[in-house]
Amino acid sequence: MDLPYRAWEIGLIAPNYMEVWVESVDVVDMRGFSFKRAHGGTSSIQNPPNNTGDPIGWPARPGVGATRPMTGIDLPKAIYVRWQSLAEPQTYDARIDIPAWAREEMITGHAAFCRFDGQHITAYRYAVTLGLAPGGVVKAWLTGACLEPIEIGRFEGTVNPDGPSGGRTGGRYALPLDPAAQKYLETHDIPFDSW
């Protein structure tokens, strides 16, 4: 499909202090082609010092997150994500089915005013942002510059029985927690029911 922009994107976010390591984001596009490890690594997250952040719930306007362009990949039919929830720790797998209305929205231009440069533009919701949280929760939104995000849905992953890195690390998780995240988790419970 011809897109009205260079490439659509996948973005990754996590609640404050609830750090994740994304082992793999796989995409099945509308042509039926499968793209393994199209994205992965760290998500966009904030770990404010002195427990001043709030990990409860999702932001009213989630940003695009840590993104990667899906160059050469048609619009998504399904996205699979495997991530390590470092706050617990636990490893999860989830499937996010992208409905037809969301793909149609991704190629629909909208008149928008961008406050950062004062310009009126035609803007697109070109990114699928995945919010990854403890308990295997995934929230998906369509996002783009200068437009309000639209929720695609909330999904629940399953525990990966092989553990981190497919069992190749003897149960060791990819990264240690950031000191601010470690301090928060030592003094607060994980708000599992808030996502």
mmCIF file of C-alpha atoms in Angstrom:
data_model
loop_
_atom_site.group_PDB
_atom_site.id
_atom_site.type_symbol
_atom_site.label_atom_id
_atom_site.label_comp_id
_atom_site.label_asym_id
_atom_site.label_seq_id
_atom_site.Cartn_x
_atom_site.Cartn_y
_atom_site.Cartn_z
ATOM 1 C CA MET A 1 0.000 0.000 0.000
ATOM 2 C CA ASP A 2 1.185 3.511 -0.771
ATOM 3 C CA LEU A 3 1.369 5.557 2.426
ATOM 4 C CA PRO A 4 0.988 9.341 2.595
ATOM 5 C CA TYR A 5 4.219 9.415 4.659
ATOM 6 C CA ARG A 6 7.577 7.606 4.512
ATOM 7 C CA ALA A 7 6.792 4.729 6.905
ATOM 8 C CA TRP A 8 4.464 3.931 9.776
ATOM 9 C CA GLU A 9 6.076 3.370 13.180
ATOM 10 C CA ILE A 10 5.832 1.317 16.349
ATOM 11 C CA GLY A 11 6.448 3.114 19.639
ATOM 12 C CA LEU A 12 7.064 1.618 23.084
ATOM 13 C CA ILE A 13 6.229 3.188 26.458
ATOM 14 C CA ALA A 14 6.021 1.998 30.071
ATOM 15 C CA PRO A 15 4.605 3.554 33.268
ATOM 16 C CA ASN A 16 6.965 5.479 35.552
ATOM 17 C CA TYR A 17 9.420 3.148 37.332
ATOM 18 C CA MET A 18 7.938 0.011 35.662
ATOM 19 C CA GLU A 19 10.900 -0.628 33.402
ATOM 20 C CA VAL A 20 10.729 -3.147 30.573
ATOM 21 C CA TRP A 21 13.129 -4.736 28.133
ATOM 22 C CA VAL A 22 11.406 -5.607 24.860
ATOM 23 C CA GLU A 23 12.884 -8.801 23.479
ATOM 24 C CA SER A 24 10.972 -8.711 20.214
ATOM 25 C CA VAL A 25 8.215 -6.920 18.348
ATOM 26 C CA ASP A 26 7.075 -8.973 15.353
ATOM 27 C CA VAL A 27 4.674 -7.698 12.700
ATOM 28 C CA VAL A 28 2.326 -9.476 10.295
ATOM 29 C CA ASP A 29 1.354 -6.983 7.623
ATOM 30 C CA MET A 30 -1.714 -6.810 5.388
ATOM 31 C CA ARG A 31 0.059 -8.776 2.652
ATOM 32 C CA GLY A 32 0.489 -11.632 5.133
ATOM 33 C CA PHE A 33 4.256 -11.153 5.372
ATOM 34 C CA SER A 34 5.834 -11.704 8.773
ATOM 35 C CA PHE A 35 8.654 -9.498 10.029
ATOM 36 C CA LYS A 36 10.517 -10.871 13.047
ATOM 37 C CA ARG A 37 12.267 -8.524 15.470
ATOM 38 C CA ALA A 38 11.036 -5.388 13.717
ATOM 39 C CA HIS A 39 11.572 -3.497 16.994
ATOM 40 C CA GLY A 40 12.817 -4.083 20.519
ATOM 41 C CA GLY A 41 15.016 -2.807 23.322
ATOM 42 C CA THR A 42 14.114 -0.136 25.832
ATOM 43 C CA SER A 43 10.850 1.758 26.009
ATOM 44 C CA SER A 44 10.241 5.410 26.685
ATOM 45 C CA ILE A 45 9.909 5.786 30.457
ATOM 46 C CA GLN A 46 10.387 8.331 33.218
ATOM 47 C CA ASN A 47 12.033 7.516 36.537
ATOM 48 C CA PRO A 48 11.828 10.784 38.506
ATOM 49 C CA PRO A 49 14.078 10.880 41.583
ATOM 50 C CA ASN A 50 12.809 10.704 45.163
ATOM 51 C CA ASN A 51 9.615 8.803 44.277
ATOM 52 C CA THR A 52 8.061 11.941 42.757
ATOM 53 C CA GLY A 53 6.631 10.117 39.711
ATOM 54 C CA ASP A 54 3.286 8.367 39.498
ATOM 55 C CA PRO A 55 3.103 4.989 37.748
ATOM 56 C CA ILE A 56 -0.659 4.605 38.240
ATOM 57 C CA GLY A 57 -2.632 4.466 34.995
ATOM 58 C CA TRP A 58 -1.657 5.726 31.568
ATOM 59 C CA PRO A 59 -1.149 9.360 30.562
ATOM 60 C CA ALA A 60 -4.170 11.157 29.089
ATOM 61 C CA ARG A 61 -2.088 11.890 25.991
ATOM 62 C CA PRO A 62 0.502 9.146 25.562
ATOM 63 C CA GLY A 63 3.328 10.154 23.297
ATOM 64 C CA VAL A 64 4.658 8.127 20.411
ATOM 65 C CA GLY A 65 7.339 6.564 22.648
ATOM 66 C CA ALA A 66 10.626 4.941 21.670
ATOM 67 C CA THR A 67 9.931 4.450 17.976
ATOM 68 C CA ARG A 68 11.259 2.582 15.011
ATOM 69 C CA PRO A 69 10.012 3.088 11.438
ATOM 70 C CA MET A 70 8.518 0.022 9.761
ATOM 71 C CA THR A 71 10.179 0.702 6.408
ATOM 72 C CA GLY A 72 9.000 -1.647 3.668
ATOM 73 C CA ILE A 73 6.283 -3.139 5.883
ATOM 74 C CA ASP A 74 2.640 -2.688 4.872
ATOM 75 C CA LEU A 75 0.112 -1.561 7.475
ATOM 76 C CA PRO A 76 -0.162 -4.022 10.373
ATOM 77 C CA LYS A 77 -2.668 -6.831 10.657
ATOM 78 C CA ALA A 78 -1.202 -8.109 13.941
ATOM 79 C CA ILE A 79 1.675 -7.195 16.226
ATOM 80 C CA TYR A 80 3.317 -9.691 18.581
ATOM 81 C CA VAL A 81 5.415 -8.474 21.480
ATOM 82 C CA ARG A 82 7.597 -10.363 23.974
ATOM 83 C CA TRP A 83 8.922 -8.310 26.873
ATOM 84 C CA GLN A 84 10.602 -8.589 30.212
ATOM 85 C CA SER A 85 8.757 -6.711 32.946
ATOM 86 C CA LEU A 86 11.821 -5.830 35.025
ATOM 87 C CA ALA A 87 9.761 -4.482 37.928
ATOM 88 C CA GLU A 88 8.306 -7.932 38.764
ATOM 89 C CA PRO A 89 10.392 -9.591 37.140
ATOM 90 C CA GLN A 90 8.414 -11.646 34.605
ATOM 91 C CA THR A 91 8.444 -12.324 30.856
ATOM 92 C CA TYR A 92 5.283 -11.953 28.762
ATOM 93 C CA ASP A 93 4.006 -12.582 25.242
ATOM 94 C CA ALA A 94 1.056 -10.735 23.733
ATOM 95 C CA ARG A 95 -0.749 -10.486 20.417
ATOM 96 C CA ILE A 96 -2.344 -7.203 19.345
ATOM 97 C CA ASP A 97 -4.799 -7.504 16.461
ATOM 98 C CA ILE A 98 -5.081 -4.249 14.533
ATOM 99 C CA PRO A 99 -8.660 -3.696 13.326
ATOM 100 C CA ALA A 100 -9.516 -2.399 9.846
ATOM 101 C CA TRP A 101 -10.771 0.936 11.247
ATOM 102 C CA ALA A 102 -7.332 1.574 12.774
ATOM 103 C CA ARG A 103 -5.521 0.909 9.491
ATOM 104 C CA GLU A 104 -7.955 3.261 7.728
ATOM 105 C CA GLU A 105 -7.266 5.919 10.367
ATOM 106 C CA MET A 106 -3.504 5.535 9.818
ATOM 107 C CA ILE A 107 -3.841 6.774 6.220
ATOM 108 C CA THR A 108 -6.474 9.459 6.847
ATOM 109 C CA GLY A 109 -5.143 13.004 6.947
ATOM 110 C CA HIS A 110 -6.521 15.502 9.462
ATOM 111 C CA ALA A 111 -6.212 19.267 9.569
ATOM 112 C CA ALA A 112 -4.162 20.073 12.650
ATOM 113 C CA PHE A 113 -2.521 23.030 14.322
ATOM 114 C CA CYS A 114 0.945 22.313 15.685
ATOM 115 C CA ARG A 115 1.668 24.439 18.724
ATOM 116 C CA PHE A 116 5.413 23.862 18.614
ATOM 117 C CA ASP A 117 5.829 25.692 15.292
ATOM 118 C CA GLY A 118 2.491 27.512 14.927
ATOM 119 C CA GLN A 119 1.705 25.856 11.588
ATOM 120 C CA HIS A 120 -1.525 24.405 10.214
ATOM 121 C CA ILE A 121 -0.734 21.048 8.619
ATOM 122 C CA THR A 122 -2.266 17.809 7.407
ATOM 123 C CA ALA A 123 -1.320 15.304 10.101
ATOM 124 C CA TYR A 124 -1.581 11.514 10.335
ATOM 125 C CA ARG A 125 -1.750 8.986 13.134
ATOM 126 C CA TYR A 126 1.235 7.143 11.709
ATOM 127 C CA ALA A 127 2.340 5.249 14.829
ATOM 128 C CA VAL A 128 1.041 2.327 16.846
ATOM 129 C CA THR A 129 2.187 3.002 20.401
ATOM 130 C CA LEU A 130 2.324 0.040 22.779
ATOM 131 C CA GLY A 131 2.162 0.668 26.521
ATOM 132 C CA LEU A 132 3.728 -2.280 28.373
ATOM 133 C CA ALA A 133 2.987 -2.766 32.064
ATOM 134 C CA PRO A 134 3.453 -5.335 34.836
ATOM 135 C CA GLY A 135 0.943 -8.161 34.901
ATOM 136 C CA GLY A 136 1.244 -8.601 31.133
ATOM 137 C CA VAL A 137 -0.951 -5.611 30.265
ATOM 138 C CA VAL A 138 -0.578 -3.982 26.843
ATOM 139 C CA LYS A 139 -2.460 -0.842 25.855
ATOM 140 C CA ALA A 140 -2.322 0.186 22.191
ATOM 141 C CA TRP A 141 -2.990 3.621 20.704
ATOM 142 C CA LEU A 142 -2.762 5.289 17.317
ATOM 143 C CA THR A 143 -0.577 8.363 17.745
ATOM 144 C CA GLY A 144 0.965 11.070 15.630
ATOM 145 C CA ALA A 145 2.353 14.571 15.869
ATOM 146 C CA CYS A 146 -0.207 17.299 16.598
ATOM 147 C CA LEU A 147 -3.171 14.891 16.915
ATOM 148 C CA GLU A 148 -4.948 13.403 19.905
ATOM 149 C CA PRO A 149 -4.201 9.680 20.394
ATOM 150 C CA ILE A 150 -6.938 7.123 19.715
ATOM 151 C CA GLU A 151 -7.090 3.941 21.788
ATOM 152 C CA ILE A 152 -7.007 0.697 19.811
ATOM 153 C CA GLY A 153 -7.560 -1.494 22.856
ATOM 154 C CA ARG A 154 -6.286 -3.139 26.005
ATOM 155 C CA PHE A 155 -4.727 -6.580 25.721
ATOM 156 C CA GLU A 156 -3.459 -9.111 28.215
ATOM 157 C CA GLY A 157 -0.327 -11.106 27.589
ATOM 158 C CA THR A 158 0.544 -14.525 28.929
ATOM 159 C CA VAL A 159 3.570 -15.517 30.968
ATOM 160 C CA ASN A 160 6.290 -16.909 28.729
ATOM 161 C CA PRO A 161 7.171 -20.277 30.319
ATOM 162 C CA ASP A 162 10.751 -20.129 28.993
ATOM 163 C CA GLY A 163 11.468 -16.942 30.938
ATOM 164 C CA PRO A 164 13.787 -14.170 29.830
ATOM 165 C CA SER A 165 15.596 -14.503 26.511
ATOM 166 C CA GLY A 166 13.809 -17.766 25.713
ATOM 167 C CA GLY A 167 15.525 -19.507 28.630
ATOM 168 C CA ARG A 168 19.026 -18.870 27.246
ATOM 169 C CA THR A 169 20.165 -16.734 30.217
ATOM 170 C CA GLY A 170 19.405 -19.060 33.100
ATOM 171 C CA GLY A 171 16.614 -16.810 34.364
ATOM 172 C CA ARG A 172 18.697 -13.614 34.333
ATOM 173 C CA TYR A 173 16.886 -10.534 33.095
ATOM 174 C CA ALA A 174 18.413 -8.234 30.490
ATOM 175 C CA LEU A 175 19.042 -5.147 32.588
ATOM 176 C CA PRO A 176 19.253 -4.092 36.222
ATOM 177 C CA LEU A 177 16.647 -1.605 37.370
ATOM 178 C CA ASP A 178 17.480 2.077 37.278
ATOM 179 C CA PRO A 179 18.310 3.211 40.860
ATOM 180 C CA ALA A 180 15.235 5.493 40.989
ATOM 181 C CA ALA A 181 12.994 2.612 39.859
ATOM 182 C CA GLN A 182 14.616 0.282 42.399
ATOM 183 C CA LYS A 183 14.001 2.805 45.180
ATOM 184 C CA TYR A 184 10.367 3.238 44.169
ATOM 185 C CA LEU A 185 9.747 -0.521 44.119
ATOM 186 C CA GLU A 186 11.368 -0.954 47.525
ATOM 187 C CA THR A 187 8.893 1.506 49.041
ATOM 188 C CA HIS A 188 5.695 0.963 46.999
ATOM 189 C CA ASP A 189 3.586 -1.917 45.715
ATOM 190 C CA ILE A 190 3.185 -2.382 41.970
ATOM 191 C CA PRO A 191 -0.234 -0.912 41.043
ATOM 192 C CA PHE A 192 -1.287 -3.915 38.929
ATOM 193 C CA ASP A 193 -4.972 -2.979 38.682
ATOM 194 C CA SER A 194 -4.354 0.534 37.358
ATOM 195 C CA TRP A 195 -3.460 -0.316 33.764
#
